[in-house]
Short mmCIF file of C-alpha atoms and ligand atoms in Angstrom, two decimals:
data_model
loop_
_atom_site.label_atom_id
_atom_site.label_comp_id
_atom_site.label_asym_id
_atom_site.label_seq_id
_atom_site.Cartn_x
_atom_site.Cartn_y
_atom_site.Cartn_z
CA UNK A 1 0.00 0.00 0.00
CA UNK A 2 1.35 3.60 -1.07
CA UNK A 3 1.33 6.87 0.78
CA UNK A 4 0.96 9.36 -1.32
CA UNK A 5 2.10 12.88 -0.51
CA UNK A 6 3.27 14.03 -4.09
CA UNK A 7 1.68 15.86 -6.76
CA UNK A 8 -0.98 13.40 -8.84
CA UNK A 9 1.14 13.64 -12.24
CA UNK A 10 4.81 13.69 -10.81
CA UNK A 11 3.72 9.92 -9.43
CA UNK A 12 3.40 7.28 -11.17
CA UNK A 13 4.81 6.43 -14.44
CA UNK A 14 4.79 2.74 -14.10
CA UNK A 15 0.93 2.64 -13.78
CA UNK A 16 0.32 4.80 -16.47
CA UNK A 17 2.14 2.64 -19.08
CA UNK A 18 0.57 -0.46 -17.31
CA UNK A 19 -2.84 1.31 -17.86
CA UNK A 20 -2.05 2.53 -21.52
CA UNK A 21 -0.83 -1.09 -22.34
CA UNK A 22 -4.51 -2.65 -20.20
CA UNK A 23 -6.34 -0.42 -22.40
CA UNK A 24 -5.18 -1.92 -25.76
CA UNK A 25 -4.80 -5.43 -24.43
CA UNK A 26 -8.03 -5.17 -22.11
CA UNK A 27 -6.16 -6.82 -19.54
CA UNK A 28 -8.12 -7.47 -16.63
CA UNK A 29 -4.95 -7.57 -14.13
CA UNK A 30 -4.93 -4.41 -11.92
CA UNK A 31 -2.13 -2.92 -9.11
CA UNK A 32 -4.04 -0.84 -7.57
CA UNK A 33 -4.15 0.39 -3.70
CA UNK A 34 -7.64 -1.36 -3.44
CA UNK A 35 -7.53 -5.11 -5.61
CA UNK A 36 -9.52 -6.33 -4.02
CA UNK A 37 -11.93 -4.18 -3.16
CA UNK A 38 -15.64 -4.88 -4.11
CA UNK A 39 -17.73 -1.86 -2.22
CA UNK A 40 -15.92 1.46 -2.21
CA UNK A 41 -17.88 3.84 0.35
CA UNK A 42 -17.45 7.27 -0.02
CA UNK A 43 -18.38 9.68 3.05
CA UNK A 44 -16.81 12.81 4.54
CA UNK A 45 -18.46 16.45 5.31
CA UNK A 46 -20.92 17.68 3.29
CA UNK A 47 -19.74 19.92 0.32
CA UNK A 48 -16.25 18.79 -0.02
CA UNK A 49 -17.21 16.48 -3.07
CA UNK A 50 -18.16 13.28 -2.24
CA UNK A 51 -20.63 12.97 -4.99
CA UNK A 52 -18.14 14.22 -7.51
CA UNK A 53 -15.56 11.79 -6.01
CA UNK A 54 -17.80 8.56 -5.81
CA UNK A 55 -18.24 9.20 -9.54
CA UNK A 56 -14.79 9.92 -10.71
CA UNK A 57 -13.71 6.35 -9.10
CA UNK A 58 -16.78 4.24 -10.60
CA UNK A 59 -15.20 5.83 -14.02
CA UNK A 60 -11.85 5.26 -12.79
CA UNK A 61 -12.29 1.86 -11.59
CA UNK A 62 -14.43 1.14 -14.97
CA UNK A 63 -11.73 1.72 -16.97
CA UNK A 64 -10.40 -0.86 -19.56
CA UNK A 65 -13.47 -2.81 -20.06
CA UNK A 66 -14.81 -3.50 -16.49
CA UNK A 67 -17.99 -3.36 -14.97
CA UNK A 68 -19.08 -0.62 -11.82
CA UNK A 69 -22.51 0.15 -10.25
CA UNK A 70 -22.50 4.13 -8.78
CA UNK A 71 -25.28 4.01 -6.13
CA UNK A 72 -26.76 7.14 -4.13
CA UNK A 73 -29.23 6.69 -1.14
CA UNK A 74 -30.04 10.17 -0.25
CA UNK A 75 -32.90 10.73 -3.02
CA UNK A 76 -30.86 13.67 -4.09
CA UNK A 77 -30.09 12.83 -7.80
CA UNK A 78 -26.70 13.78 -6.90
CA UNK A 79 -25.01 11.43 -9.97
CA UNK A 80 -27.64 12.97 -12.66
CA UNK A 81 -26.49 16.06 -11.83
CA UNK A 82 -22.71 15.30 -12.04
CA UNK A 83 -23.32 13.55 -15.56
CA UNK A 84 -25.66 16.37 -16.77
CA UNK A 85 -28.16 13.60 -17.04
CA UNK A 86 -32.12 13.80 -16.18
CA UNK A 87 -33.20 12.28 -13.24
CA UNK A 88 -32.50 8.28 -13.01
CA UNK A 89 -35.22 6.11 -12.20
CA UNK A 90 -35.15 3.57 -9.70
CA UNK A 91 -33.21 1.02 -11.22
CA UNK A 92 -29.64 0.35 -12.37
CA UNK A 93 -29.06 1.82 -16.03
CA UNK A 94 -26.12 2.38 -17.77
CA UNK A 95 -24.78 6.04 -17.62
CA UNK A 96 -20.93 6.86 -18.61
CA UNK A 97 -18.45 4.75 -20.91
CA UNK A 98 -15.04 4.92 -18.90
CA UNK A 99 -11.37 5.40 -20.32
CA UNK A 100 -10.02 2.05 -22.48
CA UNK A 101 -14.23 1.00 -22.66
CA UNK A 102 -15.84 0.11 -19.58
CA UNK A 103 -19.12 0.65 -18.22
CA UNK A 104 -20.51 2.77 -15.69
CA UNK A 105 -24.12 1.70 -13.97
CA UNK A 106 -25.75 4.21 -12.04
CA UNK A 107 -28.87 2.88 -9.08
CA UNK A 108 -30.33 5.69 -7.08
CA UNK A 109 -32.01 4.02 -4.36
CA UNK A 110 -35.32 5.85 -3.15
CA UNK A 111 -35.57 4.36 0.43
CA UNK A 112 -39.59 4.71 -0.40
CA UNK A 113 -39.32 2.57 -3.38
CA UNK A 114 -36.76 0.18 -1.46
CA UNK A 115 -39.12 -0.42 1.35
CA UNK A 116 -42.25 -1.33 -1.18
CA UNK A 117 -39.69 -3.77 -2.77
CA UNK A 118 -38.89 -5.65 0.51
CA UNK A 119 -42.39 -5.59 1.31
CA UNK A 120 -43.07 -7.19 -2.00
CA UNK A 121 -40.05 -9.88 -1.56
CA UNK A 122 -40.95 -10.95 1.59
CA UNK A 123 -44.62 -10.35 2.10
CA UNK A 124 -45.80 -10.46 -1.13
CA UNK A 125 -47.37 -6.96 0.26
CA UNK A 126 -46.65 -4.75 -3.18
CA UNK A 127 -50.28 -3.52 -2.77
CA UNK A 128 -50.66 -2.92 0.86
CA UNK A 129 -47.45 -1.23 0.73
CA UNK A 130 -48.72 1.14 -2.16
CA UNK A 131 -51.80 2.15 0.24
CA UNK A 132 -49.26 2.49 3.08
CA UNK A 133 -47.92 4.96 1.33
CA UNK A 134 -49.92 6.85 0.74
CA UNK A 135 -51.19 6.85 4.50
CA UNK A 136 -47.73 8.00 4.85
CA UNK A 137 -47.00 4.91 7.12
CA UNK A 138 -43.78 4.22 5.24
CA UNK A 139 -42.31 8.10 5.90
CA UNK A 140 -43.58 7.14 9.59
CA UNK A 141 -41.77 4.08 9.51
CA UNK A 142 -38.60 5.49 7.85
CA UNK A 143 -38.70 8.54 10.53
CA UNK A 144 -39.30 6.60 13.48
CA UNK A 145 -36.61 3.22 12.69
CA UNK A 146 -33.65 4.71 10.04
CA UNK A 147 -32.24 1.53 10.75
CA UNK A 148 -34.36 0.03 9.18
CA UNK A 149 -34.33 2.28 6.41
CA UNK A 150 -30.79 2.32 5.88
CA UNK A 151 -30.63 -1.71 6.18
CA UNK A 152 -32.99 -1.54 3.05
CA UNK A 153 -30.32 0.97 1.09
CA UNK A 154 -27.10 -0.88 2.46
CA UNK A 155 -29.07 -4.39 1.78
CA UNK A 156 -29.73 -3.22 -2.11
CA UNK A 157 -26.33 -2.18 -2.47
CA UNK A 158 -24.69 -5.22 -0.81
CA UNK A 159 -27.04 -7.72 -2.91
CA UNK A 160 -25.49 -5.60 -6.15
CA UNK A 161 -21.92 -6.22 -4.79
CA UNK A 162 -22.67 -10.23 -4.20
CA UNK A 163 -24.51 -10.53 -7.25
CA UNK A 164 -23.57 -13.27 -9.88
CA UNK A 165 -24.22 -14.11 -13.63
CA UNK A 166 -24.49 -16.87 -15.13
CA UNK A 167 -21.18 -17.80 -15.70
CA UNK A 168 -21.12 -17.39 -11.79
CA UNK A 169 -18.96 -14.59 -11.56
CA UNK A 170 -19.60 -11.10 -10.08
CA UNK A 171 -21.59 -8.94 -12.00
CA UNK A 172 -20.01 -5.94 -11.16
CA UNK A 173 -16.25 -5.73 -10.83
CA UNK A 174 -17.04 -2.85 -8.01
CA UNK A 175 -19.48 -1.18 -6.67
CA UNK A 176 -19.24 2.32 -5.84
CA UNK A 177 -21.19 3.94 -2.81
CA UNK A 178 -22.17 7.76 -2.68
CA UNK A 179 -22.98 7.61 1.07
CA UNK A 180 -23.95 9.64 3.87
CA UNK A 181 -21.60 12.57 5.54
CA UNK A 182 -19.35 11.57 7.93
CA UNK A 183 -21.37 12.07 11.04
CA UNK A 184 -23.77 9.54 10.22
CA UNK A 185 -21.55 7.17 7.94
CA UNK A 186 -20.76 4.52 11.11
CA UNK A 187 -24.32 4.21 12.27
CA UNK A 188 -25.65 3.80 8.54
CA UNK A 189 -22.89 1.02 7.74
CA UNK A 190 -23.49 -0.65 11.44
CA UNK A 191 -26.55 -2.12 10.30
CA UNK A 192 -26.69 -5.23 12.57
CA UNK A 193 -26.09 -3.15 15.88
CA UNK A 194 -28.79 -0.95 14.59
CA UNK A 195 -31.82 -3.43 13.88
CA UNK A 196 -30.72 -5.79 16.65
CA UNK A 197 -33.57 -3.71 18.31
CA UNK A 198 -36.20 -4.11 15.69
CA UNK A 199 -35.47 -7.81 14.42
CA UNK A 200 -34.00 -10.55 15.96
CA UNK A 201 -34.99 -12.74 13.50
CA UNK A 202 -36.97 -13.27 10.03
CA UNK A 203 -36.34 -11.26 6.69
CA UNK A 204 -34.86 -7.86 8.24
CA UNK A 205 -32.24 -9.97 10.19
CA UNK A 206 -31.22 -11.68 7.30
CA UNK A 207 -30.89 -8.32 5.33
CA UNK A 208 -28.73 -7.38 7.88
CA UNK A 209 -26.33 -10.10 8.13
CA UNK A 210 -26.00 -9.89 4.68
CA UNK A 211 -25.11 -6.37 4.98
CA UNK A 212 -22.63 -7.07 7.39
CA UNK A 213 -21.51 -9.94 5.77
CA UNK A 214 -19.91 -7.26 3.11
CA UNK A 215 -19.11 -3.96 4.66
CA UNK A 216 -17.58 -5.95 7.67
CA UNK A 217 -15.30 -7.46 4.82
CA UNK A 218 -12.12 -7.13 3.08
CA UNK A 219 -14.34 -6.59 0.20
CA UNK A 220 -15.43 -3.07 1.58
CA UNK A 221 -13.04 -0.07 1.97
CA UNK A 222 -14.81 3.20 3.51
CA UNK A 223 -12.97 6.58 1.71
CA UNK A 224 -13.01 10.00 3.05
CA UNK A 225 -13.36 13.16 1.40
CA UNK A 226 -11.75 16.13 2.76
CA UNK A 227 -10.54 19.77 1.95
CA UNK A 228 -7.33 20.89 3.47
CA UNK A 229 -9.39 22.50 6.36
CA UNK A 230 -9.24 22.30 10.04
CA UNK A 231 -13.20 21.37 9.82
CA UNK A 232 -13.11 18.74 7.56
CA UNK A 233 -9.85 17.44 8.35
CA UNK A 234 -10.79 16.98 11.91
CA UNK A 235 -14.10 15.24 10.57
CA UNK A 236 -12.20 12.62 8.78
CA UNK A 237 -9.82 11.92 11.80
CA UNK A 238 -12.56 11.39 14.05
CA UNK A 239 -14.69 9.30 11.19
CA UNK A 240 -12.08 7.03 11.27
CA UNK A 241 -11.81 6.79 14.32
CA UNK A 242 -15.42 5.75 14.83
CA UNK A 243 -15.02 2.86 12.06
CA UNK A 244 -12.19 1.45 13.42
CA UNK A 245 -14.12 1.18 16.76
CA UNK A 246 -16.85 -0.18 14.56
CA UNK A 247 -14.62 -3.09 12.93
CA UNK A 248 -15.59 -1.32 9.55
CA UNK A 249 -12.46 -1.27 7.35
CA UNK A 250 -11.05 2.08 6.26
CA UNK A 251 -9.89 3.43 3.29
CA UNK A 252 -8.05 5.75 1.63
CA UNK A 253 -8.37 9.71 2.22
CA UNK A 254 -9.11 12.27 -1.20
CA UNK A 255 -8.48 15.22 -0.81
CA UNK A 256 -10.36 17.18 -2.92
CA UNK A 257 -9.96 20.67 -4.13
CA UNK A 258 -6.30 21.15 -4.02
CA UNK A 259 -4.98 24.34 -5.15
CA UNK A 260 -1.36 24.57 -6.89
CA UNK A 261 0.50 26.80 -4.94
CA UNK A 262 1.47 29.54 -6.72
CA UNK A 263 4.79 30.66 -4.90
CA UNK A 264 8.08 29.07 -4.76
CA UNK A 265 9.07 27.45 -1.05
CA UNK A 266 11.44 30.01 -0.42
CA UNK A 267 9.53 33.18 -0.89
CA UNK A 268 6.67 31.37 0.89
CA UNK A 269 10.03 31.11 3.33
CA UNK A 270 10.65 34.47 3.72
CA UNK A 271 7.38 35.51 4.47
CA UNK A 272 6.49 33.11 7.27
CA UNK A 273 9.81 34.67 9.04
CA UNK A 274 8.90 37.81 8.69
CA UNK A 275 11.97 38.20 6.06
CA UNK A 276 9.74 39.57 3.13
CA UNK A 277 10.36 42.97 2.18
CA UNK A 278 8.01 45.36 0.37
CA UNK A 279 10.32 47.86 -0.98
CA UNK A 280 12.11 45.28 -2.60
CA UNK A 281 9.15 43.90 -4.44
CA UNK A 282 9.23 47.79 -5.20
CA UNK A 283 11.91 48.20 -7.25
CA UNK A 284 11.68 44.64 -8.72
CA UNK A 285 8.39 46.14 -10.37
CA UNK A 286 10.17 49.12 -11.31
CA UNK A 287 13.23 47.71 -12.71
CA UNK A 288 10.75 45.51 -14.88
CA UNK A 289 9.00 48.12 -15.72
CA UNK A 290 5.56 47.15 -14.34
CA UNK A 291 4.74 49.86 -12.92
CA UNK A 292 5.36 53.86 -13.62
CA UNK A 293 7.25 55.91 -10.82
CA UNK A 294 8.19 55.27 -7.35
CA UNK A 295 5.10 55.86 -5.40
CA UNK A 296 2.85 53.62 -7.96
CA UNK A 297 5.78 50.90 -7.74
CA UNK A 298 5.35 51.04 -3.95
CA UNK A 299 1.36 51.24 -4.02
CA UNK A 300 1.18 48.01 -6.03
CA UNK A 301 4.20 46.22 -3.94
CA UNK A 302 2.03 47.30 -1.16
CA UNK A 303 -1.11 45.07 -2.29
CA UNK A 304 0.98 42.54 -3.51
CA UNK A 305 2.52 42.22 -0.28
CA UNK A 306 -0.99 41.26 1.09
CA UNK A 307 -2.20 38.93 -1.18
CA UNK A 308 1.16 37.10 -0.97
CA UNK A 309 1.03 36.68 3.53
CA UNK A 310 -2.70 35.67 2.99
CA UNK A 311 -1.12 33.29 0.37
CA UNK A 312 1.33 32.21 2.66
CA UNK A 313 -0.92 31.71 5.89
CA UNK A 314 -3.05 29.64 3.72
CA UNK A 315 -0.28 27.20 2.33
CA UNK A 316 0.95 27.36 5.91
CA UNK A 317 -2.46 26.00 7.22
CA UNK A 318 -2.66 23.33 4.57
CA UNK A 319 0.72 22.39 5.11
CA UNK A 320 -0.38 21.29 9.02
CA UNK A 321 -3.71 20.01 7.75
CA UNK A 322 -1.80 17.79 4.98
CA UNK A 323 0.54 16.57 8.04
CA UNK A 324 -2.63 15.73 10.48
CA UNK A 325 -4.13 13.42 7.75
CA UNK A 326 -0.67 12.02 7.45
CA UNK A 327 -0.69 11.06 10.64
CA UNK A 328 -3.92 9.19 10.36
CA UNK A 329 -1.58 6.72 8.26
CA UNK A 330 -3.84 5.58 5.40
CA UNK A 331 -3.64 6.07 1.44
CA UNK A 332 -4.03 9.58 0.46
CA UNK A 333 -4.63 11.26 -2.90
CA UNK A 334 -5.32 14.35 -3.75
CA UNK A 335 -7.19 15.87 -6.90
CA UNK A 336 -6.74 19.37 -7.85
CA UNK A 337 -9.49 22.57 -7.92
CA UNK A 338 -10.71 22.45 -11.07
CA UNK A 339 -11.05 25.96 -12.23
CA UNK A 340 -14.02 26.14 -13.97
CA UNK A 341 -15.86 23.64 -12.31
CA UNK A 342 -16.66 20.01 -12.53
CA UNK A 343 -18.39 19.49 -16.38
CA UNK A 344 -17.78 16.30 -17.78
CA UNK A 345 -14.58 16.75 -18.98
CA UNK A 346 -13.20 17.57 -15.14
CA UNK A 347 -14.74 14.51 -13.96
CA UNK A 348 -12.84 12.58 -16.64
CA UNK A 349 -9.87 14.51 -15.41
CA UNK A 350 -10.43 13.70 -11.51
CA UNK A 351 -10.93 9.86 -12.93
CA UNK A 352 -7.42 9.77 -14.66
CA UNK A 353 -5.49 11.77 -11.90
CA UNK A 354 -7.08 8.63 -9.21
CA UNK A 355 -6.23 6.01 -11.74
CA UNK A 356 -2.53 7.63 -11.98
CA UNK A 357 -2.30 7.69 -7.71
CA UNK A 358 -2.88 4.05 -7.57
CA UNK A 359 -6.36 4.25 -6.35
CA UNK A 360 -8.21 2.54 -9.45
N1 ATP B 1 -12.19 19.04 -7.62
C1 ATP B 1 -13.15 19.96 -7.74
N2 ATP B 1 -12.91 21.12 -8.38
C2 ATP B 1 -13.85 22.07 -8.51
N3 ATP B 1 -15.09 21.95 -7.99
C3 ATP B 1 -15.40 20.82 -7.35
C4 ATP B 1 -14.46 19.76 -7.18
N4 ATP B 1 -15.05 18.75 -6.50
C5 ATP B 1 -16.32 19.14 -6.25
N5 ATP B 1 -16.54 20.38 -6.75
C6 ATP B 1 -17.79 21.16 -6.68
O1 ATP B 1 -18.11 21.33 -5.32
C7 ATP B 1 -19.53 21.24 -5.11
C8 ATP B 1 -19.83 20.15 -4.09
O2 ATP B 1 -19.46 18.89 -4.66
P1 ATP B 1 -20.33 17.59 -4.38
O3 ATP B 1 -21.76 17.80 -4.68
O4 ATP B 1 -19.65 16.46 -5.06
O5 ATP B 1 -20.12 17.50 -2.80
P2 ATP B 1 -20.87 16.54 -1.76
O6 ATP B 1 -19.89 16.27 -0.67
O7 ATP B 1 -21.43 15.37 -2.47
O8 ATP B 1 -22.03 17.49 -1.24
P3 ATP B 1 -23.28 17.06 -0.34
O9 ATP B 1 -22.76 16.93 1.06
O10 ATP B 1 -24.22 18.21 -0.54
O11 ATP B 1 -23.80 15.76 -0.90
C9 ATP B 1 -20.13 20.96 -6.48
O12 ATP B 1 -20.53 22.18 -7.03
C10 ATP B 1 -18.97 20.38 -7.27
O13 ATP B 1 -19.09 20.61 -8.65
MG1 MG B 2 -23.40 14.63 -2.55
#
């Protein structure tokens, strides 16, 4: 297993060429961080990308002719809206073609729909459920027990992971999990602890030990999401914390958003101790000719000055927010700020840059 603390291009050349030379042999063979790996969760605090993250690995981990299911359980349409598709329906469809051909299924679970299925399976209740429904008992039921809500979601998304063909193999190489933030992520994969109240036996129990039976496993990793902020950062530290506690099995941390700093070390350097001078930067613009007369030279240095110590506080706090997650000791990647946004193209970009850390 790699730690990785560089930059995602300056890393690794020999997985590229291995990937390049998959892609035209569509060789199924992998070295990544997570062979392995069947159920990737992704969790972490809201807003720092974990949509956008879950779907540049499904496309990552597609690549060169596999198979991956995306799933989201929050009802959000989260994926649509990263693919600049309409709404998905309730049922696995095929949404993005991945690097070297590969497929990318997408399944956004509605927890409603999920519950009238399970009724169905087990109870042969389709009907009853329908007029349920509308009664609003299945919103009451959802409120009152979310363990038993989110041992429907988990239990659709584990049954996709165990799933087999014909030919008795998996049906999806991986399966890709847009999950809950990381204040509710331990609780929502803890499925058995949670319905032990509600079920001690029968249908729901057996959903649940299924469940467990995967995220419990070598076959699950559970990725965080983070920005290089004290907030987040702290988030994922004490996520991980909780899952280890749990016996859930970590993964690897992406951080997301990176920004390329924009000074060298040593300026950066100077300005931490104090050693930056102004009136330097003064007649540097000056002597370049950048700006007209001494007083304009010094009114720009001036400004400049103070975008460059706001620059260098912030590096400075990323710097001891990069060394915190360091400390945590798992994989790390990091994918960069896309400028204008995440179309697409970006999210093809975010895909490669994970496939070139090792990560898919
Ligand atoms: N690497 C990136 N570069 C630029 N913008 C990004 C990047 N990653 C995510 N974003 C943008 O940040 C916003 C939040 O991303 P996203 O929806 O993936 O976060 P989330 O953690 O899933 O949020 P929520 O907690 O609401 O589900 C979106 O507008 C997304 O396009
Ligand atoms: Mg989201």
């Amino acid at each position: 297993m790699t730690i990785h603390t560089c930059s995602p291009v300056s890393a690794q050349p020999r997985r590229i060429v291995r990937w390049l030379l998959g892609s035209l042999r569509n060789v199924r063979a992998r070295d990544t961080d997570w062979d392995g790996v069947r159920l990737h969760v992704v969790t972490g605090k809201g807003g720092t990308g974990k949509t956008t993250v879950a779907a540049a690995l499904a496309l990552a981990l597609a690549a060169d002719g596999r198979k991956v299911l995306l799933v989201e359980v929050e009802g959000r349409q989260g994926i649509a809206q990263v693919f600049d598709l309409p709404p998905l329906p309730y049922e696995e469809r095929k949404i993005a073609v991945a690097p070297g051909g590969g497929d990318v299924y997408a399944l956004a679970i509605d927890p409603e729909e999920a519950m009238l299925d399970y009724l169905e399976m087990f109870y042969g209740m389709r009907r009853a459920g329908k007029a349920l429904t509308k009664m609003g008992v299945v919103d009451f039921a959802t409120t009152i027990a979310p363990g038993f809500r989110d041992v429907l979601v988990t239990g659709k998304t584990s049954e996709a992971v165990r799933r087999k063909g014909k030919d008795g193999r998996r049906i999806y190489d991986a399966v890709v999990l847009d999950a809950p933030p990381t204040g509710r992520i331990t609780r929502f994969l803890n499925v058995t602890t949670e319905v032990a109240e509600l079920a001690r036996m029968g249908p729901i129990k057996n959903h649940a030990d299924l469940v467990n039976g995967v995220v419990a496993s070598p076959e699950t990793a559970v990725h965080f999401v983070t920005l290089l902020e004290e907030m987040p950062v702290q988030e994922t530290l004490d996520g991980l914390d909780e899952l280890r506690a749990a016996g859930l099995p970590p993964g690897g941390i992406f951080t997301n958003m990176v920004r390329e700093s924009l000074l060298p070390a040593s300026v950066l350097d100077d300005v931490g101790k104090d050693r930056f001078d102004p009136a330097e930067l003064a007649l540097g613009l000056k002597a370049s000719g950048l700006a007209d007369g001494s007083s304009d030279a010094a009114a720009v240095a001036e400004a400049l000055a103070e975008e460059i110590a706001e620059h260098a506080h912030r590096t400075e706090l990323e710097r001891r927010e990069r060394l915190s997650l360091a400390k945590a000791g798992r994989p790390r990647y990091e994918l960069p700020l896309l400028a204008d946004g995440v179309d697409l193209a970006g999210l093809y970009e975010l895909a490669e840059s994970i496939h070139t850390q090792g990560a898919a």
